[in-house]
């Protein structure tokens, strides 16, 4: 993945694995809040992000130090499934037999 030219920006959803940093023994998905722009080693980056749960909701805020070449961009997770829409009930006079 070397030569990644894509810039990380607020709103990006990233899949972080050991390729991004050894701290991700268990891969996680995050939504970037901001990129502080702090000076780091070449090829590394600080990001502030929300760690996302299985339903795509934010479960924890984190500041992460990651290797840019190890980042995997994802489409935003689909929102949690919505219950089916209810049909309106027909209202009118009752018929009694």
Phi, psi and omega in degrees: 000009182296155181087018179296124181256353182288133179270142175280134179219164179304136180098343178295143174252123185239140173261118184253123179237187178298341177294333179273329179184148180294344180291344183262061175301317172258118181301148177228163175243134181228155171248124185289131175269312180198161175245105187300333180081021177291149178291130181223183174292154180302130178088359180245160187207140170268137173225146169258131187209161170260128172285133183260141176276183182300331180271001180088010179265151181289129180245340180198141175267136184219149168254125189233142176253113189229156175273123185302319181294343181265001182282140177239114179282141177233158169291153177303139179296146179295143177297159179305146182302135178270144176295152181299147180294143179272141176283141178293145179275132178286124181251141180181186181293145178277142177256121181254133181255000000 
